[in-house]
Amino acid sequence: MWLILAGIILSLYLLSFVVAPVNYYGKMVLYYMVFFLTAVLHMVYCPFFPKNRDNTYTLAPFFYHMSRLVTGLTIEAEGMEHVEKSDAGYIIMANHQSSLDTYCMAKIWPHRAIILMKKSLMYVPFFGWAAYLSGHEFITRASGASNEVRDHMNLINERIKEERLRVIVFPEGTRNRTFDGQMLPFKKGGFHMAQQSQCAILPVLIYITPDVYDSKRWVFNRGTVRVKVLEPIPTEGLSKDDVNGLLEETQRKMQSALDEMIVKKE
């Protein structure tokens, strides 16, 4: 039995060098297995420190190094000095190119960082439980729950100031599956949060070249992923009338930095 299993694994490994889908899906399966293992590790570790905002920070290195091992991707991060430049809370705004963005964020994961997730994810076995125990926030999207959402967001805004939380937001709202060098239009939610909490925005750019990773063509090769952290964008003194301008300024700076990364890579 073990010989048969070993033979199958060896055959798939050899096929991965010549058959693109085998290589792509094989690495993706391994990557998601690392997700699962990290969630299990959270389930073991977090009950000793329930709802501690630094649980994910503590375990992020495990996810980062294991992901690096199974994907063969090396991350080059620039601007890391901005991540812990201040002890204050802030909003991290990152572009969303693929599921590998989580691996990239693990490289720069700051103290007291949380992600806002839809409430239904809390009930996903292991992943949702681990996120709950790590102090991440779950937002309901049910119709007719606008008052509940508003109250919850107001509470989070207060926690950003009082607990100095760092909230990770993907302003494009979804993965940019047809990435052509241009980011999708930004949604306003994270910018309202930044304005209401009067905390800075920390822009983060992630760029993976198509010759390294391209899900449409089953490309998943060894290579380098570039991550760039820009200088914080202050929001102190801004009113709700300034949110549109803040959004436009942030997207302009992030797109400009992304353009430079693409040109440099080419």
PDB file of C-alpha atoms in Angstrom:
ATOM      1  CA  MET A   1       0.000   0.000   0.000  1.00  0.00           C
ATOM      2  CA  TRP A   2       2.734   2.425   0.979  1.00  0.00           C
ATOM      3  CA  LEU A   3       4.736   1.514  -2.105  1.00  0.00           C
ATOM      4  CA  ILE A   4       1.732   2.268  -4.324  1.00  0.00           C
ATOM      5  CA  LEU A   5       1.171   5.617  -2.609  1.00  0.00           C
ATOM      6  CA  ALA A   6       4.862   6.481  -2.900  1.00  0.00           C
ATOM      7  CA  GLY A   7       4.756   5.550  -6.581  1.00  0.00           C
ATOM      8  CA  ILE A   8       1.756   7.798  -7.215  1.00  0.00           C
ATOM      9  CA  ILE A   9       3.420  10.724  -5.428  1.00  0.00           C
ATOM     10  CA  LEU A  10       6.673  10.196  -7.338  1.00  0.00           C
ATOM     11  CA  SER A  11       4.783   9.992 -10.646  1.00  0.00           C
ATOM     12  CA  LEU A  12       2.900  13.211  -9.944  1.00  0.00           C
ATOM     13  CA  TYR A  13       6.145  14.909  -8.930  1.00  0.00           C
ATOM     14  CA  LEU A  14       7.831  13.916 -12.202  1.00  0.00           C
ATOM     15  CA  LEU A  15       4.758  14.897 -14.235  1.00  0.00           C
ATOM     16  CA  SER A  16       4.768  18.347 -12.628  1.00  0.00           C
ATOM     17  CA  PHE A  17       7.926  19.185 -14.594  1.00  0.00           C
ATOM     18  CA  VAL A  18       6.248  18.612 -17.960  1.00  0.00           C
ATOM     19  CA  VAL A  19       2.477  18.988 -17.397  1.00  0.00           C
ATOM     20  CA  ALA A  20       1.508  22.519 -16.308  1.00  0.00           C
ATOM     21  CA  PRO A  21      -1.865  21.674 -14.663  1.00  0.00           C
ATOM     22  CA  VAL A  22      -0.242  18.979 -12.514  1.00  0.00           C
ATOM     23  CA  ASN A  23       2.399  21.441 -11.324  1.00  0.00           C
ATOM     24  CA  TYR A  24      -0.138  24.230 -10.725  1.00  0.00           C
ATOM     25  CA  TYR A  25      -2.774  22.224  -8.873  1.00  0.00           C
ATOM     26  CA  GLY A  26      -0.166  20.213  -6.987  1.00  0.00           C
ATOM     27  CA  LYS A  27       1.358  23.362  -5.533  1.00  0.00           C
ATOM     28  CA  MET A  28      -2.049  24.884  -4.797  1.00  0.00           C
ATOM     29  CA  VAL A  29      -3.093  21.753  -2.894  1.00  0.00           C
ATOM     30  CA  LEU A  30       0.109  21.935  -0.840  1.00  0.00           C
ATOM     31  CA  TYR A  31      -0.433  25.648  -0.225  1.00  0.00           C
ATOM     32  CA  TYR A  32      -3.966  25.099   1.062  1.00  0.00           C
ATOM     33  CA  MET A  33      -2.701  22.251   3.211  1.00  0.00           C
ATOM     34  CA  VAL A  34      -0.380  24.789   4.854  1.00  0.00           C
ATOM     35  CA  PHE A  35      -3.492  26.951   5.450  1.00  0.00           C
ATOM     36  CA  PHE A  36      -5.132  23.986   7.173  1.00  0.00           C
ATOM     37  CA  LEU A  37      -2.067  23.163   9.277  1.00  0.00           C
ATOM     38  CA  THR A  38      -1.767  26.792  10.356  1.00  0.00           C
ATOM     39  CA  ALA A  39      -5.445  26.832  11.357  1.00  0.00           C
ATOM     40  CA  VAL A  40      -4.924  23.673  13.421  1.00  0.00           C
ATOM     41  CA  LEU A  41      -1.895  25.280  15.065  1.00  0.00           C
ATOM     42  CA  HIS A  42      -4.080  28.271  15.943  1.00  0.00           C
ATOM     43  CA  MET A  43      -6.622  25.904  17.492  1.00  0.00           C
ATOM     44  CA  VAL A  44      -3.905  24.467  19.734  1.00  0.00           C
ATOM     45  CA  TYR A  45      -2.193  27.761  20.623  1.00  0.00           C
ATOM     46  CA  CYS A  46      -5.008  30.313  20.831  1.00  0.00           C
ATOM     47  CA  PRO A  47      -7.054  28.804  23.699  1.00  0.00           C
ATOM     48  CA  PHE A  48      -4.149  29.760  25.971  1.00  0.00           C
ATOM     49  CA  PHE A  49      -4.465  33.380  24.744  1.00  0.00           C
ATOM     50  CA  PRO A  50      -8.116  33.668  23.570  1.00  0.00           C
ATOM     51  CA  LYS A  51      -8.977  36.662  21.372  1.00  0.00           C
ATOM     52  CA  ASN A  52      -5.430  38.008  21.702  1.00  0.00           C
ATOM     53  CA  ARG A  53      -4.820  40.337  18.731  1.00  0.00           C
ATOM     54  CA  ASP A  54      -1.214  39.139  18.471  1.00  0.00           C
ATOM     55  CA  ASN A  55      -2.016  35.448  18.029  1.00  0.00           C
ATOM     56  CA  THR A  56      -1.777  35.652  14.246  1.00  0.00           C
ATOM     57  CA  TYR A  57       1.376  37.779  14.508  1.00  0.00           C
ATOM     58  CA  THR A  58       2.960  35.036  16.623  1.00  0.00           C
ATOM     59  CA  LEU A  59       2.030  32.241  14.204  1.00  0.00           C
ATOM     60  CA  ALA A  60       2.504  34.145  10.915  1.00  0.00           C
ATOM     61  CA  PRO A  61       6.188  33.073  10.613  1.00  0.00           C
ATOM     62  CA  PHE A  62       5.127  29.403  10.577  1.00  0.00           C
ATOM     63  CA  PHE A  63       2.689  30.046   7.721  1.00  0.00           C
ATOM     64  CA  TYR A  64       5.249  32.179   5.879  1.00  0.00           C
ATOM     65  CA  HIS A  65       8.117  29.677   6.019  1.00  0.00           C
ATOM     66  CA  MET A  66       5.934  26.662   5.225  1.00  0.00           C
ATOM     67  CA  SER A  67       4.349  28.491   2.279  1.00  0.00           C
ATOM     68  CA  ARG A  68       7.773  29.455   1.002  1.00  0.00           C
ATOM     69  CA  LEU A  69       8.817  25.812   1.169  1.00  0.00           C
ATOM     70  CA  VAL A  70       5.855  24.397  -0.777  1.00  0.00           C
ATOM     71  CA  THR A  71       5.485  27.212  -3.356  1.00  0.00           C
ATOM     72  CA  GLY A  72       9.137  27.876  -4.124  1.00  0.00           C
ATOM     73  CA  LEU A  73       8.397  31.614  -4.051  1.00  0.00           C
ATOM     74  CA  THR A  74      10.735  34.130  -2.451  1.00  0.00           C
ATOM     75  CA  ILE A  75       9.331  37.441  -1.241  1.00  0.00           C
ATOM     76  CA  GLU A  76      11.318  40.657  -1.582  1.00  0.00           C
ATOM     77  CA  ALA A  77       9.793  43.274   0.724  1.00  0.00           C
ATOM     78  CA  GLU A  78      10.572  46.981   0.451  1.00  0.00           C
ATOM     79  CA  GLY A  79       9.533  49.705   2.905  1.00  0.00           C
ATOM     80  CA  MET A  80       9.312  47.428   5.941  1.00  0.00           C
ATOM     81  CA  GLU A  81      10.352  50.356   8.135  1.00  0.00           C
ATOM     82  CA  HIS A  82       6.860  51.837   7.706  1.00  0.00           C
ATOM     83  CA  VAL A  83       5.124  48.807   9.248  1.00  0.00           C
ATOM     84  CA  GLU A  84       6.182  49.469  12.839  1.00  0.00           C
ATOM     85  CA  LYS A  85       7.230  53.105  12.378  1.00  0.00           C
ATOM     86  CA  SER A  86       4.484  54.157  14.772  1.00  0.00           C
ATOM     87  CA  ASP A  87       2.813  52.276  17.611  1.00  0.00           C
ATOM     88  CA  ALA A  88      -0.555  53.734  16.614  1.00  0.00           C
ATOM     89  CA  GLY A  89      -3.366  51.882  14.878  1.00  0.00           C
ATOM     90  CA  TYR A  90      -3.794  52.192  11.113  1.00  0.00           C
ATOM     91  CA  ILE A  91      -5.555  50.727   8.086  1.00  0.00           C
ATOM     92  CA  ILE A  92      -3.504  48.533   5.759  1.00  0.00           C
ATOM     93  CA  MET A  93      -4.727  48.874   2.164  1.00  0.00           C
ATOM     94  CA  ALA A  94      -3.391  46.089  -0.093  1.00  0.00           C
ATOM     95  CA  ASN A  95      -4.138  45.155  -3.688  1.00  0.00           C
ATOM     96  CA  HIS A  96      -5.611  41.695  -4.181  1.00  0.00           C
ATOM     97  CA  GLN A  97      -4.066  39.726  -7.050  1.00  0.00           C
ATOM     98  CA  SER A  98      -4.414  36.103  -5.933  1.00  0.00           C
ATOM     99  CA  SER A  99      -4.798  33.722  -2.999  1.00  0.00           C
ATOM    100  CA  LEU A 100      -1.015  33.995  -2.577  1.00  0.00           C
ATOM    101  CA  ASP A 101      -1.540  37.489  -1.160  1.00  0.00           C
ATOM    102  CA  THR A 102      -2.037  35.885   2.269  1.00  0.00           C
ATOM    103  CA  TYR A 103       1.467  34.421   2.041  1.00  0.00           C
ATOM    104  CA  CYS A 104       2.813  37.858   1.085  1.00  0.00           C
ATOM    105  CA  MET A 105       1.002  39.569   3.962  1.00  0.00           C
ATOM    106  CA  ALA A 106       2.485  37.030   6.403  1.00  0.00           C
ATOM    107  CA  LYS A 107       5.908  38.442   5.516  1.00  0.00           C
ATOM    108  CA  ILE A 108       4.988  41.929   6.798  1.00  0.00           C
ATOM    109  CA  TRP A 109       2.268  41.042   9.345  1.00  0.00           C
ATOM    110  CA  PRO A 110       2.397  43.717  12.091  1.00  0.00           C
ATOM    111  CA  HIS A 111       1.541  43.578  15.776  1.00  0.00           C
ATOM    112  CA  ARG A 112      -2.196  43.702  16.642  1.00  0.00           C
ATOM    113  CA  ALA A 113      -3.304  43.200  13.033  1.00  0.00           C
ATOM    114  CA  ILE A 114      -6.773  41.869  12.248  1.00  0.00           C
ATOM    115  CA  ILE A 115      -8.841  41.206   9.135  1.00  0.00           C
ATOM    116  CA  LEU A 116     -12.505  42.057   8.683  1.00  0.00           C
ATOM    117  CA  MET A 117     -14.368  38.974   7.406  1.00  0.00           C
ATOM    118  CA  LYS A 118     -17.947  38.217   6.503  1.00  0.00           C
ATOM    119  CA  LYS A 119     -19.704  36.548   9.416  1.00  0.00           C
ATOM    120  CA  SER A 120     -20.447  33.306   7.547  1.00  0.00           C
ATOM    121  CA  LEU A 121     -16.705  32.509   7.518  1.00  0.00           C
ATOM    122  CA  MET A 122     -16.746  32.190  11.298  1.00  0.00           C
ATOM    123  CA  TYR A 123     -18.530  28.847  10.906  1.00  0.00           C
ATOM    124  CA  VAL A 124     -16.012  27.364   8.451  1.00  0.00           C
ATOM    125  CA  PRO A 125     -14.335  24.451  10.295  1.00  0.00           C
ATOM    126  CA  PHE A 126     -10.856  25.197  11.613  1.00  0.00           C
ATOM    127  CA  PHE A 127     -10.330  28.389   9.573  1.00  0.00           C
ATOM    128  CA  GLY A 128     -13.255  30.283  11.071  1.00  0.00           C
ATOM    129  CA  TRP A 129     -12.651  28.957  14.557  1.00  0.00           C
ATOM    130  CA  ALA A 130      -8.962  29.908  14.393  1.00  0.00           C
ATOM    131  CA  ALA A 131      -9.819  33.402  13.141  1.00  0.00           C
ATOM    132  CA  TYR A 132     -12.325  33.872  15.958  1.00  0.00           C
ATOM    133  CA  LEU A 133      -9.830  32.776  18.602  1.00  0.00           C
ATOM    134  CA  SER A 134      -7.260  35.173  17.105  1.00  0.00           C
ATOM    135  CA  GLY A 135      -9.493  38.210  17.562  1.00  0.00           C
ATOM    136  CA  HIS A 136     -10.357  38.885  13.931  1.00  0.00           C
ATOM    137  CA  GLU A 137     -13.669  40.657  13.375  1.00  0.00           C
ATOM    138  CA  PHE A 138     -16.697  39.187  11.588  1.00  0.00           C
ATOM    139  CA  ILE A 139     -19.151  41.541   9.870  1.00  0.00           C
ATOM    140  CA  THR A 140     -22.695  40.508   8.999  1.00  0.00           C
ATOM    141  CA  ARG A 141     -23.869  41.165   5.445  1.00  0.00           C
ATOM    142  CA  ALA A 142     -27.478  40.130   5.955  1.00  0.00           C
ATOM    143  CA  SER A 143     -30.127  42.434   4.539  1.00  0.00           C
ATOM    144  CA  GLY A 144     -31.831  44.568   7.165  1.00  0.00           C
ATOM    145  CA  ALA A 145     -28.805  44.460   9.465  1.00  0.00           C
ATOM    146  CA  SER A 146     -27.515  47.942   8.621  1.00  0.00           C
ATOM    147  CA  ASN A 147     -27.898  49.189  12.206  1.00  0.00           C
ATOM    148  CA  GLU A 148     -25.984  46.199  13.556  1.00  0.00           C
ATOM    149  CA  VAL A 149     -23.205  46.712  11.001  1.00  0.00           C
ATOM    150  CA  ARG A 150     -22.978  50.438  11.766  1.00  0.00           C
ATOM    151  CA  ASP A 151     -22.742  49.814  15.507  1.00  0.00           C
ATOM    152  CA  HIS A 152     -20.112  47.126  14.993  1.00  0.00           C
ATOM    153  CA  MET A 153     -18.036  49.364  12.726  1.00  0.00           C
ATOM    154  CA  ASN A 154     -18.233  52.205  15.244  1.00  0.00           C
ATOM    155  CA  LEU A 155     -16.939  49.805  17.893  1.00  0.00           C
ATOM    156  CA  ILE A 156     -14.053  48.737  15.643  1.00  0.00           C
ATOM    157  CA  ASN A 157     -13.194  52.389  14.953  1.00  0.00           C
ATOM    158  CA  GLU A 158     -12.946  52.985  18.686  1.00  0.00           C
ATOM    159  CA  ARG A 159     -10.772  49.897  19.111  1.00  0.00           C
ATOM    160  CA  ILE A 160      -8.419  51.102  16.376  1.00  0.00           C
ATOM    161  CA  LYS A 161      -7.723  54.169  18.509  1.00  0.00           C
ATOM    162  CA  GLU A 162      -7.876  52.664  21.990  1.00  0.00           C
ATOM    163  CA  GLU A 163      -6.247  49.271  21.292  1.00  0.00           C
ATOM    164  CA  ARG A 164      -4.054  50.574  18.434  1.00  0.00           C
ATOM    165  CA  LEU A 165      -5.356  47.911  16.045  1.00  0.00           C
ATOM    166  CA  ARG A 166      -4.064  47.500  12.507  1.00  0.00           C
ATOM    167  CA  VAL A 167      -6.943  46.533  10.216  1.00  0.00           C
ATOM    168  CA  ILE A 168      -6.156  44.841   6.885  1.00  0.00           C
ATOM    169  CA  VAL A 169      -8.440  45.838   4.018  1.00  0.00           C
ATOM    170  CA  PHE A 170      -8.413  44.855   0.339  1.00  0.00           C
ATOM    171  CA  PRO A 171     -10.029  47.968  -1.182  1.00  0.00           C
ATOM    172  CA  GLU A 172     -10.635  46.324  -4.568  1.00  0.00           C
ATOM    173  CA  GLY A 173     -13.193  44.178  -2.770  1.00  0.00           C
ATOM    174  CA  THR A 174     -12.327  40.986  -4.648  1.00  0.00           C
ATOM    175  CA  ARG A 175      -9.436  39.283  -6.396  1.00  0.00           C
ATOM    176  CA  ASN A 176      -8.331  40.991  -9.592  1.00  0.00           C
ATOM    177  CA  ARG A 177      -8.533  37.798 -11.659  1.00  0.00           C
ATOM    178  CA  THR A 178      -8.043  39.596 -14.994  1.00  0.00           C
ATOM    179  CA  PHE A 179      -5.032  41.539 -13.749  1.00  0.00           C
ATOM    180  CA  ASP A 180      -3.552  43.596 -16.577  1.00  0.00           C
ATOM    181  CA  GLY A 181      -1.455  45.984 -14.522  1.00  0.00           C
ATOM    182  CA  GLN A 182      -4.452  48.065 -13.455  1.00  0.00           C
ATOM    183  CA  MET A 183      -6.117  47.734 -10.081  1.00  0.00           C
ATOM    184  CA  LEU A 184      -9.900  47.483  -9.829  1.00  0.00           C
ATOM    185  CA  PRO A 185     -11.837  50.561  -8.641  1.00  0.00           C
ATOM    186  CA  PHE A 186     -11.553  50.938  -4.887  1.00  0.00           C
ATOM    187  CA  LYS A 187     -14.567  50.586  -2.610  1.00  0.00           C
ATOM    188  CA  LYS A 188     -15.195  53.238   0.049  1.00  0.00           C
ATOM    189  CA  GLY A 189     -15.663  51.100   3.177  1.00  0.00           C
ATOM    190  CA  GLY A 190     -12.066  51.130   4.361  1.00  0.00           C
ATOM    191  CA  PHE A 191     -11.709  54.836   3.671  1.00  0.00           C
ATOM    192  CA  HIS A 192     -14.763  55.686   5.762  1.00  0.00           C
ATOM    193  CA  MET A 193     -13.182  53.621   8.541  1.00  0.00           C
ATOM    194  CA  ALA A 194      -9.875  55.498   8.230  1.00  0.00           C
ATOM    195  CA  GLN A 195     -11.622  58.882   8.277  1.00  0.00           C
ATOM    196  CA  GLN A 196     -13.891  58.051  11.198  1.00  0.00           C
ATOM    197  CA  SER A 197     -11.054  56.648  13.303  1.00  0.00           C
ATOM    198  CA  GLN A 198      -8.681  59.405  12.114  1.00  0.00           C
ATOM    199  CA  CYS A 199      -5.953  56.802  11.628  1.00  0.00           C
ATOM    200  CA  ALA A 200      -3.386  56.648   8.841  1.00  0.00           C
ATOM    201  CA  ILE A 201      -3.636  54.442   5.752  1.00  0.00           C
ATOM    202  CA  LEU A 202      -0.648  52.194   5.041  1.00  0.00           C
ATOM    203  CA  PRO A 203      -0.638  51.235   1.319  1.00  0.00           C
ATOM    204  CA  VAL A 204       0.834  47.831   0.416  1.00  0.00           C
ATOM    205  CA  LEU A 205       1.533  46.636  -3.145  1.00  0.00           C
ATOM    206  CA  ILE A 206       1.935  42.996  -4.158  1.00  0.00           C
ATOM    207  CA  TYR A 207       3.147  42.060  -7.632  1.00  0.00           C
ATOM    208  CA  ILE A 208       3.636  38.576  -9.069  1.00  0.00           C
ATOM    209  CA  THR A 209       4.768  38.361 -12.691  1.00  0.00           C
ATOM    210  CA  PRO A 210       2.713  36.166 -15.073  1.00  0.00           C
ATOM    211  CA  ASP A 211       5.743  33.972 -15.777  1.00  0.00           C
ATOM    212  CA  VAL A 212       5.829  33.055 -12.070  1.00  0.00           C
ATOM    213  CA  TYR A 213       2.105  32.725 -11.305  1.00  0.00           C
ATOM    214  CA  ASP A 214      -0.896  32.839 -13.625  1.00  0.00           C
ATOM    215  CA  SER A 215      -3.972  30.798 -12.691  1.00  0.00           C
ATOM    216  CA  LYS A 216      -5.533  31.198 -16.142  1.00  0.00           C
ATOM    217  CA  ARG A 217      -2.554  29.482 -17.795  1.00  0.00           C
ATOM    218  CA  TRP A 218      -1.774  27.060 -14.932  1.00  0.00           C
ATOM    219  CA  VAL A 219       1.581  28.747 -14.382  1.00  0.00           C
ATOM    220  CA  PHE A 220       3.162  28.277 -10.956  1.00  0.00           C
ATOM    221  CA  ASN A 221       6.956  28.434 -11.102  1.00  0.00           C
ATOM    222  CA  ARG A 222       9.715  29.219  -8.664  1.00  0.00           C
ATOM    223  CA  GLY A 223      10.477  32.907  -8.579  1.00  0.00           C
ATOM    224  CA  THR A 224      10.308  36.175  -6.694  1.00  0.00           C
ATOM    225  CA  VAL A 225       7.264  38.112  -5.502  1.00  0.00           C
ATOM    226  CA  ARG A 226       7.723  41.806  -4.821  1.00  0.00           C
ATOM    227  CA  VAL A 227       5.985  43.528  -1.915  1.00  0.00           C
ATOM    228  CA  LYS A 228       6.265  47.284  -1.404  1.00  0.00           C
ATOM    229  CA  VAL A 229       5.030  49.205   1.639  1.00  0.00           C
ATOM    230  CA  LEU A 230       4.472  52.906   0.938  1.00  0.00           C
ATOM    231  CA  GLU A 231       4.634  55.802   3.357  1.00  0.00           C
ATOM    232  CA  PRO A 232       1.506  56.202   5.515  1.00  0.00           C
ATOM    233  CA  ILE A 233      -1.207  58.554   4.259  1.00  0.00           C
ATOM    234  CA  PRO A 234      -2.529  60.687   7.162  1.00  0.00           C
ATOM    235  CA  THR A 235      -6.248  61.238   7.721  1.00  0.00           C
ATOM    236  CA  GLU A 236      -6.138  63.478  10.775  1.00  0.00           C
ATOM    237  CA  GLY A 237      -8.523  66.394  10.409  1.00  0.00           C
ATOM    238  CA  LEU A 238     -10.409  64.910   7.434  1.00  0.00           C
ATOM    239  CA  SER A 239     -14.212  64.940   7.401  1.00  0.00           C
ATOM    240  CA  LYS A 240     -16.629  62.598   5.651  1.00  0.00           C
ATOM    241  CA  ASP A 241     -16.679  65.050   2.731  1.00  0.00           C
ATOM    242  CA  ASP A 242     -12.997  64.251   2.168  1.00  0.00           C
ATOM    243  CA  VAL A 243     -13.465  60.474   1.790  1.00  0.00           C
ATOM    244  CA  ASN A 244     -13.688  60.545  -2.015  1.00  0.00           C
ATOM    245  CA  GLY A 245     -10.518  62.592  -2.248  1.00  0.00           C
ATOM    246  CA  LEU A 246      -8.762  60.250   0.179  1.00  0.00           C
ATOM    247  CA  LEU A 247      -9.792  57.248  -1.928  1.00  0.00           C
ATOM    248  CA  GLU A 248      -8.566  58.873  -5.131  1.00  0.00           C
ATOM    249  CA  GLU A 249      -5.250  59.903  -3.571  1.00  0.00           C
ATOM    250  CA  THR A 250      -4.627  56.419  -2.194  1.00  0.00           C
ATOM    251  CA  GLN A 251      -5.475  54.641  -5.436  1.00  0.00           C
ATOM    252  CA  ARG A 252      -3.345  57.086  -7.436  1.00  0.00           C
ATOM    253  CA  LYS A 253      -0.297  56.519  -5.206  1.00  0.00           C
ATOM    254  CA  MET A 254      -0.768  52.746  -5.178  1.00  0.00           C
ATOM    255  CA  GLN A 255      -1.252  52.519  -8.950  1.00  0.00           C
ATOM    256  CA  SER A 256       1.825  54.675  -9.539  1.00  0.00           C
ATOM    257  CA  ALA A 257       3.924  52.445  -7.273  1.00  0.00           C
ATOM    258  CA  LEU A 258       2.546  49.315  -8.954  1.00  0.00           C
ATOM    259  CA  ASP A 259       3.409  50.717 -12.391  1.00  0.00           C
ATOM    260  CA  GLU A 260       6.990  51.270 -11.211  1.00  0.00           C
ATOM    261  CA  MET A 261       7.183  47.703  -9.881  1.00  0.00           C
ATOM    262  CA  ILE A 262       5.963  46.297 -13.208  1.00  0.00           C
ATOM    263  CA  VAL A 263       8.423  48.365 -15.244  1.00  0.00           C
ATOM    264  CA  LYS A 264      11.289  47.468 -12.916  1.00  0.00           C
ATOM    265  CA  LYS A 265      10.438  43.776 -13.157  1.00  0.00           C
ATOM    266  CA  GLU A 266      10.363  43.883 -16.939  1.00  0.00           C
TER     267      GLU A 266
END
